[in-house]
PDB file of N, CA and C in Angstrom:
ATOM      1  N   MET A 393     -16.769  75.271 -45.075  1.00  0.00           N
ATOM      2  CA  MET A 393     -16.381  75.194 -43.685  1.00  0.00           C
ATOM      3  C   MET A 393     -16.984  73.920 -43.084  1.00  0.00           C
ATOM      4  N   SER A 394     -16.167  73.190 -42.357  1.00  0.00           N
ATOM      5  CA  SER A 394     -16.648  71.947 -41.764  1.00  0.00           C
ATOM      6  C   SER A 394     -17.461  72.240 -40.499  1.00  0.00           C
ATOM      7  N   ALA A 395     -18.206  71.252 -40.069  1.00  0.00           N
ATOM      8  CA  ALA A 395     -19.005  71.389 -38.846  1.00  0.00           C
ATOM      9  C   ALA A 395     -18.102  71.643 -37.646  1.00  0.00           C
ATOM     10  N   PHE A 396     -16.910  71.039 -37.657  1.00  0.00           N
ATOM     11  CA  PHE A 396     -15.985  71.227 -36.536  1.00  0.00           C
ATOM     12  C   PHE A 396     -15.481  72.663 -36.455  1.00  0.00           C
ATOM     13  N   GLU A 397     -15.350  73.310 -37.593  1.00  0.00           N
ATOM     14  CA  GLU A 397     -14.929  74.712 -37.617  1.00  0.00           C
ATOM     15  C   GLU A 397     -16.103  75.632 -37.285  1.00  0.00           C
ATOM     16  N   GLU A 398     -17.232  75.377 -37.915  1.00  0.00           N
ATOM     17  CA  GLU A 398     -18.396  76.251 -37.751  1.00  0.00           C
ATOM     18  C   GLU A 398     -18.932  76.257 -36.329  1.00  0.00           C
ATOM     19  N   TYR A 399     -18.898  75.114 -35.662  1.00  0.00           N
ATOM     20  CA  TYR A 399     -19.466  74.995 -34.320  1.00  0.00           C
ATOM     21  C   TYR A 399     -18.387  74.773 -33.266  1.00  0.00           C
ATOM     22  N   ARG A 400     -17.181  75.269 -33.515  1.00  0.00           N
ATOM     23  CA  ARG A 400     -16.032  75.042 -32.640  1.00  0.00           C
ATOM     24  C   ARG A 400     -16.318  75.409 -31.184  1.00  0.00           C
ATOM     25  N   ASP A 401     -16.858  76.601 -30.947  1.00  0.00           N
ATOM     26  CA  ASP A 401     -17.119  77.045 -29.569  1.00  0.00           C
ATOM     27  C   ASP A 401     -18.151  76.167 -28.880  1.00  0.00           C
ATOM     28  N   GLU A 402     -19.208  75.860 -29.607  1.00  0.00           N
ATOM     29  CA  GLU A 402     -20.262  75.013 -29.040  1.00  0.00           C
ATOM     30  C   GLU A 402     -19.730  73.605 -28.749  1.00  0.00           C
ATOM     31  N   LEU A 403     -18.928  73.080 -29.678  1.00  0.00           N
ATOM     32  CA  LEU A 403     -18.332  71.761 -29.469  1.00  0.00           C
ATOM     33  C   LEU A 403     -17.429  71.757 -28.242  1.00  0.00           C
ATOM     34  N   GLN A 404     -16.597  72.756 -28.104  1.00  0.00           N
ATOM     35  CA  GLN A 404     -15.703  72.829 -26.946  1.00  0.00           C
ATOM     36  C   GLN A 404     -16.506  72.863 -25.647  1.00  0.00           C
ATOM     37  N   HIS A 405     -17.561  73.654 -25.648  1.00  0.00           N
ATOM     38  CA  HIS A 405     -18.392  73.781 -24.449  1.00  0.00           C
ATOM     39  C   HIS A 405     -19.016  72.438 -24.058  1.00  0.00           C
ATOM     40  N   PHE A 406     -19.668  71.786 -25.011  1.00  0.00           N
ATOM     41  CA  PHE A 406     -20.365  70.539 -24.701  1.00  0.00           C
ATOM     42  C   PHE A 406     -19.399  69.379 -24.481  1.00  0.00           C
ATOM     43  N   GLU A 407     -18.266  69.368 -25.186  1.00  0.00           N
ATOM     44  CA  GLU A 407     -17.283  68.311 -24.951  1.00  0.00           C
ATOM     45  C   GLU A 407     -16.698  68.435 -23.554  1.00  0.00           C
ATOM     46  N   GLN A 408     -16.523  69.643 -23.081  1.00  0.00           N
ATOM     47  CA  GLN A 408     -16.027  69.845 -21.717  1.00  0.00           C
ATOM     48  C   GLN A 408     -17.071  69.399 -20.696  1.00  0.00           C
ATOM     49  N   MET A 409     -18.352  69.674 -20.977  1.00  0.00           N
ATOM     50  CA  MET A 409     -19.420  69.303 -20.047  1.00  0.00           C
ATOM     51  C   MET A 409     -19.687  67.803 -20.020  1.00  0.00           C
ATOM     52  N   PHE A 410     -19.758  67.183 -21.207  1.00  0.00           N
ATOM     53  CA  PHE A 410     -20.220  65.790 -21.313  1.00  0.00           C
ATOM     54  C   PHE A 410     -19.154  64.794 -21.736  1.00  0.00           C
ATOM     55  N   GLY A 411     -17.993  65.261 -22.136  1.00  0.00           N
ATOM     56  CA  GLY A 411     -16.999  64.381 -22.739  1.00  0.00           C
ATOM     57  C   GLY A 411     -17.092  64.478 -24.250  1.00  0.00           C
ATOM     58  N   ARG A 412     -16.083  63.947 -24.921  1.00  0.00           N
ATOM     59  CA  ARG A 412     -15.969  64.123 -26.379  1.00  0.00           C
ATOM     60  C   ARG A 412     -17.184  63.567 -27.146  1.00  0.00           C
ATOM     61  N   GLU A 413     -17.508  62.305 -26.913  1.00  0.00           N
ATOM     62  CA  GLU A 413     -18.571  61.663 -27.698  1.00  0.00           C
ATOM     63  C   GLU A 413     -19.935  62.280 -27.415  1.00  0.00           C
ATOM     64  N   ARG A 414     -20.290  62.360 -26.141  1.00  0.00           N
ATOM     65  CA  ARG A 414     -21.609  62.901 -25.789  1.00  0.00           C
ATOM     66  C   ARG A 414     -21.703  64.377 -26.135  1.00  0.00           C
ATOM     67  N   GLY A 415     -20.597  65.107 -26.035  1.00  0.00           N
ATOM     68  CA  GLY A 415     -20.595  66.517 -26.409  1.00  0.00           C
ATOM     69  C   GLY A 415     -20.898  66.704 -27.881  1.00  0.00           C
ATOM     70  N   ARG A 416     -20.271  65.888 -28.708  1.00  0.00           N
ATOM     71  CA  ARG A 416     -20.532  65.969 -30.155  1.00  0.00           C
ATOM     72  C   ARG A 416     -21.960  65.560 -30.480  1.00  0.00           C
ATOM     73  N   LEU A 417     -22.463  64.567 -29.774  1.00  0.00           N
ATOM     74  CA  LEU A 417     -23.850  64.167 -29.981  1.00  0.00           C
ATOM     75  C   LEU A 417     -24.809  65.273 -29.548  1.00  0.00           C
ATOM     76  N   ALA A 418     -24.471  65.973 -28.469  1.00  0.00           N
ATOM     77  CA  ALA A 418     -25.319  67.077 -28.007  1.00  0.00           C
ATOM     78  C   ALA A 418     -25.386  68.187 -29.052  1.00  0.00           C
ATOM     79  N   VAL A 419     -24.250  68.506 -29.646  1.00  0.00           N
ATOM     80  CA  VAL A 419     -24.242  69.523 -30.713  1.00  0.00           C
ATOM     81  C   VAL A 419     -25.023  69.014 -31.921  1.00  0.00           C
ATOM     82  N   SER A 420     -24.894  67.735 -32.223  1.00  0.00           N
ATOM     83  CA  SER A 420     -25.668  67.149 -33.321  1.00  0.00           C
ATOM     84  C   SER A 420     -27.155  67.252 -33.061  1.00  0.00           C
ATOM     85  N   LEU A 421     -27.561  67.006 -31.830  1.00  0.00           N
ATOM     86  CA  LEU A 421     -28.978  67.137 -31.469  1.00  0.00           C
ATOM     87  C   LEU A 421     -29.463  68.564 -31.666  1.00  0.00           C
ATOM     88  N   ASP A 422     -28.637  69.521 -31.296  1.00  0.00           N
ATOM     89  CA  ASP A 422     -29.008  70.929 -31.515  1.00  0.00           C
ATOM     90  C   ASP A 422     -29.182  71.220 -32.994  1.00  0.00           C
ATOM     91  N   ARG A 423     -28.296  70.689 -33.823  1.00  0.00           N
ATOM     92  CA  ARG A 423     -28.402  70.913 -35.267  1.00  0.00           C
ATOM     93  C   ARG A 423     -29.680  70.263 -35.814  1.00  0.00           C
ATOM     94  N   LEU A 424     -29.973  69.042 -35.350  1.00  0.00           N
ATOM     95  CA  LEU A 424     -31.189  68.362 -35.793  1.00  0.00           C
ATOM     96  C   LEU A 424     -32.434  69.118 -35.351  1.00  0.00           C
ATOM     97  N   THR A 425     -32.412  69.636 -34.135  1.00  0.00           N
ATOM     98  CA  THR A 425     -33.548  70.424 -33.640  1.00  0.00           C
ATOM     99  C   THR A 425     -33.744  71.667 -34.495  1.00  0.00           C
ATOM    100  N   ASN A 426     -32.650  72.346 -34.806  1.00  0.00           N
ATOM    101  CA  ASN A 426     -32.747  73.534 -35.666  1.00  0.00           C
ATOM    102  C   ASN A 426     -33.303  73.174 -37.042  1.00  0.00           C
ATOM    103  N   ALA A 427     -32.857  72.050 -37.588  1.00  0.00           N
ATOM    104  CA  ALA A 427     -33.355  71.621 -38.895  1.00  0.00           C
ATOM    105  C   ALA A 427     -34.851  71.313 -38.829  1.00  0.00           C
ATOM    106  N   LEU A 428     -35.296  70.681 -37.748  1.00  0.00           N
ATOM    107  CA  LEU A 428     -36.719  70.399 -37.578  1.00  0.00           C
ATOM    108  C   LEU A 428     -37.537  71.681 -37.516  1.00  0.00           C
ATOM    109  N   VAL A 429     -37.023  72.677 -36.824  1.00  0.00           N
ATOM    110  CA  VAL A 429     -37.715  73.963 -36.737  1.00  0.00           C
ATOM    111  C   VAL A 429     -37.817  74.607 -38.105  1.00  0.00           C
ATOM    112  N   LEU A 430     -36.722  74.598 -38.852  1.00  0.00           N
ATOM    113  CA  LEU A 430     -36.730  75.207 -40.190  1.00  0.00           C
ATOM    114  C   LEU A 430     -37.677  74.474 -41.136  1.00  0.00           C
ATOM    115  N   VAL A 431     -37.679  73.155 -41.072  1.00  0.00           N
ATOM    116  CA  VAL A 431     -38.597  72.375 -41.913  1.00  0.00           C
ATOM    117  C   VAL A 431     -40.037  72.660 -41.505  1.00  0.00           C
ATOM    118  N   GLY A 432     -40.271  72.769 -40.209  1.00  0.00           N
ATOM    119  CA  GLY A 432     -41.619  73.093 -39.728  1.00  0.00           C
ATOM    120  C   GLY A 432     -42.092  74.443 -40.214  1.00  0.00           C
ATOM    121  N   GLN A 433     -41.202  75.424 -40.182  1.00  0.00           N
ATOM    122  CA  GLN A 433     -41.556  76.757 -40.686  1.00  0.00           C
ATOM    123  C   GLN A 433     -41.837  76.710 -42.180  1.00  0.00           C
ATOM    124  N   HIS A 434     -41.030  75.949 -42.898  1.00  0.00           N
ATOM    125  CA  HIS A 434     -41.228  75.819 -44.345  1.00  0.00           C
ATOM    126  C   HIS A 434     -42.559  75.129 -44.639  1.00  0.00           C
ATOM    127  N   GLY A 435     -42.923  74.171 -43.781  1.00  0.00           N
ATOM    128  CA  GLY A 435     -44.178  73.448 -43.967  1.00  0.00           C
ATOM    129  C   GLY A 435     -45.402  74.335 -43.865  1.00  0.00           C
ATOM    130  N   VAL A 436     -45.283  75.477 -43.193  1.00  0.00           N
ATOM    131  CA  VAL A 436     -46.407  76.410 -43.103  1.00  0.00           C
ATOM    132  C   VAL A 436     -46.744  76.979 -44.478  1.00  0.00           C
ATOM    133  N   TYR A 437     -45.719  77.173 -45.295  1.00  0.00           N
ATOM    134  CA  TYR A 437     -45.918  77.782 -46.606  1.00  0.00           C
ATOM    135  C   TYR A 437     -46.086  76.766 -47.728  1.00  0.00           C
ATOM    136  N   CYS A 438     -45.578  75.570 -47.528  1.00  0.00           N
ATOM    137  CA  CYS A 438     -45.681  74.522 -48.553  1.00  0.00           C
ATOM    138  C   CYS A 438     -46.694  73.487 -48.092  1.00  0.00           C
ATOM    139  N   THR A 439     -47.943  73.748 -48.359  1.00  0.00           N
ATOM    140  CA  THR A 439     -49.000  72.852 -47.896  1.00  0.00           C
ATOM    141  C   THR A 439     -49.399  71.868 -48.977  1.00  0.00           C
ATOM    142  N   SER A 440     -50.058  70.826 -48.541  1.00  0.00           N
ATOM    143  CA  SER A 440     -50.544  69.793 -49.446  1.00  0.00           C
ATOM    144  C   SER A 440     -51.669  70.362 -50.312  1.00  0.00           C
ATOM    145  N   ARG A 441     -51.679  69.967 -51.555  1.00  0.00           N
ATOM    146  CA  ARG A 441     -52.763  70.417 -52.439  1.00  0.00           C
ATOM    147  C   ARG A 441     -54.082  69.765 -52.074  1.00  0.00           C
ATOM    148  N   ARG A 442     -53.999  68.528 -51.620  1.00  0.00           N
ATOM    149  CA  ARG A 442     -55.216  67.804 -51.236  1.00  0.00           C
ATOM    150  C   ARG A 442     -55.794  68.303 -49.922  1.00  0.00           C
ATOM    151  N   ASN A 443     -54.900  68.624 -48.984  1.00  0.00           N
ATOM    152  CA  ASN A 443     -55.338  69.067 -47.666  1.00  0.00           C
ATOM    153  C   ASN A 443     -54.463  70.241 -47.231  1.00  0.00           C
ATOM    154  N   PRO A 444     -54.887  71.460 -47.480  1.00  0.00           N
ATOM    155  CA  PRO A 444     -54.068  72.628 -47.145  1.00  0.00           C
ATOM    156  C   PRO A 444     -53.764  72.800 -45.652  1.00  0.00           C
ATOM    157  N   ALA A 445     -54.374  71.985 -44.816  1.00  0.00           N
ATOM    158  CA  ALA A 445     -54.127  72.073 -43.374  1.00  0.00           C
ATOM    159  C   ALA A 445     -52.849  71.360 -42.953  1.00  0.00           C
ATOM    160  N   VAL A 446     -52.249  70.571 -43.845  1.00  0.00           N
ATOM    161  CA  VAL A 446     -51.018  69.841 -43.517  1.00  0.00           C
ATOM    162  C   VAL A 446     -49.914  70.211 -44.507  1.00  0.00           C
ATOM    163  N   PRO A 447     -48.663  70.055 -44.078  1.00  0.00           N
ATOM    164  CA  PRO A 447     -47.549  70.346 -44.990  1.00  0.00           C
ATOM    165  C   PRO A 447     -47.523  69.372 -46.165  1.00  0.00           C
ATOM    166  N   ALA A 448     -46.819  69.769 -47.204  1.00  0.00           N
ATOM    167  CA  ALA A 448     -46.657  68.896 -48.377  1.00  0.00           C
ATOM    168  C   ALA A 448     -45.969  67.603 -47.950  1.00  0.00           C
ATOM    169  N   MET A 449     -46.181  66.548 -48.728  1.00  0.00           N
ATOM    170  CA  MET A 449     -45.666  65.220 -48.389  1.00  0.00           C
ATOM    171  C   MET A 449     -44.145  65.220 -48.220  1.00  0.00           C
ATOM    172  N   ASP A 450     -43.406  65.906 -49.089  1.00  0.00           N
ATOM    173  CA  ASP A 450     -41.957  65.890 -48.953  1.00  0.00           C
ATOM    174  C   ASP A 450     -41.503  66.564 -47.661  1.00  0.00           C
ATOM    175  N   ILE A 451     -42.202  67.602 -47.249  1.00  0.00           N
ATOM    176  CA  ILE A 451     -41.876  68.280 -45.996  1.00  0.00           C
ATOM    177  C   ILE A 451     -42.144  67.340 -44.816  1.00  0.00           C
ATOM    178  N   ARG A 452     -43.250  66.620 -44.869  1.00  0.00           N
ATOM    179  CA  ARG A 452     -43.573  65.671 -43.794  1.00  0.00           C
ATOM    180  C   ARG A 452     -42.533  64.560 -43.716  1.00  0.00           C
ATOM    181  N   ILE A 453     -42.070  64.083 -44.868  1.00  0.00           N
ATOM    182  CA  ILE A 453     -41.079  63.004 -44.889  1.00  0.00           C
ATOM    183  C   ILE A 453     -39.747  63.491 -44.316  1.00  0.00           C
ATOM    184  N   VAL A 454     -39.314  64.686 -44.711  1.00  0.00           N
ATOM    185  CA  VAL A 454     -38.060  65.235 -44.185  1.00  0.00           C
ATOM    186  C   VAL A 454     -38.169  65.430 -42.673  1.00  0.00           C
ATOM    187  N   ALA A 455     -39.277  65.966 -42.210  1.00  0.00           N
ATOM    188  CA  ALA A 455     -39.475  66.178 -40.771  1.00  0.00           C
ATOM    189  C   ALA A 455     -39.447  64.845 -40.022  1.00  0.00           C
ATOM    190  N   GLN A 456     -40.066  63.834 -40.581  1.00  0.00           N
ATOM    191  CA  GLN A 456     -40.088  62.516 -39.946  1.00  0.00           C
ATOM    192  C   GLN A 456     -38.681  61.917 -39.891  1.00  0.00           C
ATOM    193  N   GLU A 457     -37.917  62.036 -40.973  1.00  0.00           N
ATOM    194  CA  GLU A 457     -36.554  61.507 -40.999  1.00  0.00           C
ATOM    195  C   GLU A 457     -35.678  62.224 -39.966  1.00  0.00           C
ATOM    196  N   LEU A 458     -35.811  63.543 -39.872  1.00  0.00           N
ATOM    197  CA  LEU A 458     -35.043  64.298 -38.884  1.00  0.00           C
ATOM    198  C   LEU A 458     -35.439  63.903 -37.465  1.00  0.00           C
ATOM    199  N   ALA A 459     -36.721  63.726 -37.233  1.00  0.00           N
ATOM    200  CA  ALA A 459     -37.194  63.318 -35.911  1.00  0.00           C
ATOM    201  C   ALA A 459     -36.648  61.935 -35.546  1.00  0.00           C
ATOM    202  N   HIS A 460     -36.617  61.028 -36.510  1.00  0.00           N
ATOM    203  CA  HIS A 460     -36.081  59.692 -36.253  1.00  0.00           C
ATOM    204  C   HIS A 460     -34.580  59.753 -35.975  1.00  0.00           C
ATOM    205  N   ALA A 461     -33.851  60.570 -36.733  1.00  0.00           N
ATOM    206  CA  ALA A 461     -32.414  60.725 -36.495  1.00  0.00           C
ATOM    207  C   ALA A 461     -32.169  61.281 -35.105  1.00  0.00           C
ATOM    208  N   LYS A 462     -32.973  62.248 -34.709  1.00  0.00           N
ATOM    209  CA  LYS A 462     -32.842  62.837 -33.379  1.00  0.00           C
ATOM    210  C   LYS A 462     -33.104  61.791 -32.300  1.00  0.00           C
ATOM    211  N   GLU A 463     -34.114  60.974 -32.497  1.00  0.00           N
ATOM    212  CA  GLU A 463     -34.438  59.913 -31.544  1.00  0.00           C
ATOM    213  C   GLU A 463     -33.284  58.928 -31.397  1.00  0.00           C
ATOM    214  N   LEU A 464     -32.654  58.571 -32.520  1.00  0.00           N
ATOM    215  CA  LEU A 464     -31.531  57.641 -32.471  1.00  0.00           C
ATOM    216  C   LEU A 464     -30.334  58.244 -31.747  1.00  0.00           C
ATOM    217  N   VAL A 465     -30.031  59.504 -32.023  1.00  0.00           N
ATOM    218  CA  VAL A 465     -28.926  60.173 -31.347  1.00  0.00           C
ATOM    219  C   VAL A 465     -29.200  60.268 -29.846  1.00  0.00           C
ATOM    220  N   GLN A 466     -30.418  60.595 -29.481  1.00  0.00           N
ATOM    221  CA  GLN A 466     -30.772  60.662 -28.063  1.00  0.00           C
ATOM    222  C   GLN A 466     -30.587  59.306 -27.382  1.00  0.00           C
ATOM    223  N   SER A 467     -30.933  58.224 -28.079  1.00  0.00           N
ATOM    224  CA  SER A 467     -30.789  56.894 -27.476  1.00  0.00           C
ATOM    225  C   SER A 467     -29.315  56.558 -27.262  1.00  0.00           C
ATOM    226  N   VAL A 468     -28.453  56.950 -28.183  1.00  0.00           N
ATOM    227  CA  VAL A 468     -27.017  56.709 -28.023  1.00  0.00           C
ATOM    228  C   VAL A 468     -26.479  57.513 -26.839  1.00  0.00           C
ATOM    229  N   MET A 469     -26.914  58.769 -26.731  1.00  0.00           N
ATOM    230  CA  MET A 469     -26.476  59.589 -25.603  1.00  0.00           C
ATOM    231  C   MET A 469     -26.890  58.961 -24.278  1.00  0.00           C
ATOM    232  N   GLU A 470     -28.106  58.455 -24.233  1.00  0.00           N
ATOM    233  CA  GLU A 470     -28.603  57.828 -23.013  1.00  0.00           C
ATOM    234  C   GLU A 470     -27.817  56.561 -22.693  1.00  0.00           C
ATOM    235  N   GLU A 471     -27.504  55.759 -23.703  1.00  0.00           N
ATOM    236  CA  GLU A 471     -26.727  54.537 -23.482  1.00  0.00           C
ATOM    237  C   GLU A 471     -25.317  54.865 -23.000  1.00  0.00           C
ATOM    238  N   LEU A 472     -24.706  55.907 -23.549  1.00  0.00           N
ATOM    239  CA  LEU A 472     -23.378  56.321 -23.092  1.00  0.00           C
ATOM    240  C   LEU A 472     -23.426  56.798 -21.646  1.00  0.00           C
ATOM    241  N   ARG A 473     -24.466  57.534 -21.293  1.00  0.00           N
ATOM    242  CA  ARG A 473     -24.628  58.008 -19.916  1.00  0.00           C
ATOM    243  C   ARG A 473     -24.790  56.834 -18.966  1.00  0.00           C
ATOM    244  N   GLN A 474     -25.624  55.883 -19.375  1.00  0.00           N
ATOM    245  CA  GLN A 474     -25.873  54.711 -18.532  1.00  0.00           C
ATOM    246  C   GLN A 474     -24.603  53.881 -18.371  1.00  0.00           C
ATOM    247  N   ALA A 475     -23.836  53.716 -19.442  1.00  0.00           N
ATOM    248  CA  ALA A 475     -22.586  52.953 -19.364  1.00  0.00           C
ATOM    249  C   ALA A 475     -21.596  53.635 -18.432  1.00  0.00           C
ATOM    250  N   LYS A 476     -21.557  54.957 -18.460  1.00  0.00           N
ATOM    251  CA  LYS A 476     -20.660  55.694 -17.579  1.00  0.00           C
ATOM    252  C   LYS A 476     -21.081  55.521 -16.123  1.00  0.00           C
ATOM    253  N   GLU A 477     -22.374  55.562 -15.860  1.00  0.00           N
ATOM    254  CA  GLU A 477     -22.866  55.377 -14.490  1.00  0.00           C
ATOM    255  C   GLU A 477     -22.616  53.954 -14.003  1.00  0.00           C
ATOM    256  N   ASP A 478     -22.798  52.982 -14.888  1.00  0.00           N
ATOM    257  CA  ASP A 478     -22.569  51.580 -14.505  1.00  0.00           C
ATOM    258  C   ASP A 478     -21.111  51.296 -14.215  1.00  0.00           C
ATOM    259  N   ALA A 479     -20.204  52.034 -14.869  1.00  0.00           N
ATOM    260  CA  ALA A 479     -18.774  51.837 -14.662  1.00  0.00           C
ATOM    261  C   ALA A 479     -18.325  52.355 -13.295  1.00  0.00           C
ATOM    262  N   ARG A 480     -19.110  53.182 -12.669  1.00  0.00           N
ATOM    263  CA  ARG A 480     -18.728  53.729 -11.354  1.00  0.00           C
ATOM    264  C   ARG A 480     -18.927  52.751 -10.302  1.00  0.00           C
TER     265      ARG A 480
END
Protein backbone atom coordinates (compact mmCIF):
# COMPACT_ATOMS: atom_id res chain seq x y z
CA MET A 1 0.00 0.00 0.00
CA SER A 2 1.38 3.39 -0.94
CA ALA A 3 1.66 6.31 1.46
CA PHE A 4 -1.06 8.10 -0.51
CA GLU A 5 -3.46 5.22 0.12
CA GLU A 6 -2.46 4.53 3.72
CA TYR A 7 -2.69 8.16 4.84
CA ARG A 8 -5.48 9.28 2.47
CA ASP A 9 -7.69 10.83 5.17
CA GLU A 10 -4.82 12.62 6.86
CA LEU A 11 -3.54 13.89 3.51
CA GLN A 12 -6.96 15.21 2.54
CA HIS A 13 -7.29 16.98 5.87
CA PHE A 14 -3.90 18.69 5.78
CA GLU A 15 -4.03 19.46 2.05
CA GLN A 16 -7.33 21.23 2.63
CA MET A 17 -5.87 23.18 5.57
CA PHE A 18 -2.46 24.10 4.12
CA GLY A 19 -2.65 23.43 0.39
CA ARG A 20 -1.28 20.45 -1.53
CA GLU A 21 2.47 20.89 -0.98
CA ARG A 22 2.43 22.05 2.64
CA GLY A 23 -0.25 19.48 3.48
CA ARG A 24 1.90 16.64 2.19
CA LEU A 25 4.89 18.03 4.05
CA ALA A 26 2.82 18.20 7.24
CA VAL A 27 1.90 14.52 6.90
CA SER A 28 5.56 13.75 6.20
CA LEU A 29 6.53 15.56 9.39
CA ASP A 30 4.05 13.45 11.33
CA ARG A 31 5.54 10.29 9.86
CA LEU A 32 9.07 11.45 10.72
CA THR A 33 7.98 12.30 14.26
CA ASN A 34 6.44 8.86 14.66
CA ALA A 35 9.64 7.25 13.36
CA LEU A 36 11.70 9.27 15.84
CA VAL A 37 9.48 8.11 18.69
CA LEU A 38 9.78 4.47 17.62
CA VAL A 39 13.56 4.72 17.27
CA GLY A 40 13.73 6.38 20.69
CA GLN A 41 11.71 3.58 22.25
CA HIS A 42 13.93 1.01 20.56
CA GLY A 43 16.99 2.85 21.88
CA VAL A 44 15.86 2.12 25.44
CA TYR A 45 16.38 -1.59 24.84
CA CYS A 46 19.36 -1.45 22.49
CA THR A 47 22.03 0.26 24.53
CA SER A 48 25.70 0.75 23.85
CA ARG A 49 27.99 -1.91 25.22
CA ARG A 50 30.53 0.70 26.21
CA ASN A 51 28.02 3.00 27.87
CA PRO A 52 24.68 1.40 28.78
CA ALA A 53 23.24 4.85 29.51
CA VAL A 54 23.05 5.71 25.78
CA PRO A 55 21.47 3.94 22.81
CA ALA A 56 23.58 1.84 20.47
CA MET A 57 25.47 3.75 17.78
CA ASP A 58 23.21 2.63 14.93
CA ILE A 59 20.13 3.80 16.84
CA ARG A 60 21.75 7.19 17.47
CA ILE A 61 22.65 7.54 13.78
CA VAL A 62 19.12 6.67 12.62
CA ALA A 63 17.63 9.12 15.14
CA GLN A 64 20.01 11.85 13.99
CA GLU A 65 19.20 11.25 10.30
CA LEU A 66 15.46 11.38 11.02
CA ALA A 67 15.88 14.56 13.05
CA HIS A 68 17.83 16.16 10.21
CA ALA A 69 15.19 15.12 7.66
CA LYS A 70 12.51 16.60 9.89
CA GLU A 71 14.47 19.85 10.18
CA LEU A 72 14.79 20.09 6.40
CA VAL A 73 11.08 19.45 5.83
CA GLN A 74 10.20 22.07 8.45
CA SER A 75 12.44 24.61 6.69
CA VAL A 76 10.69 23.97 3.36
CA MET A 77 7.29 24.38 5.00
CA GLU A 78 8.40 27.66 6.52
CA GLU A 79 9.77 28.92 3.18
CA LEU A 80 6.50 28.01 1.44
CA ARG A 81 4.53 29.84 4.14
CA GLN A 82 6.76 32.89 3.84
CA ALA A 83 6.48 32.91 0.03
CA LYS A 84 2.69 32.75 0.30
CA GLU A 85 2.65 35.68 2.74
CA ASP A 86 5.02 37.71 0.57
CA ALA A 87 2.78 37.15 -2.46
CA ARG A 88 -0.12 38.87 -0.69
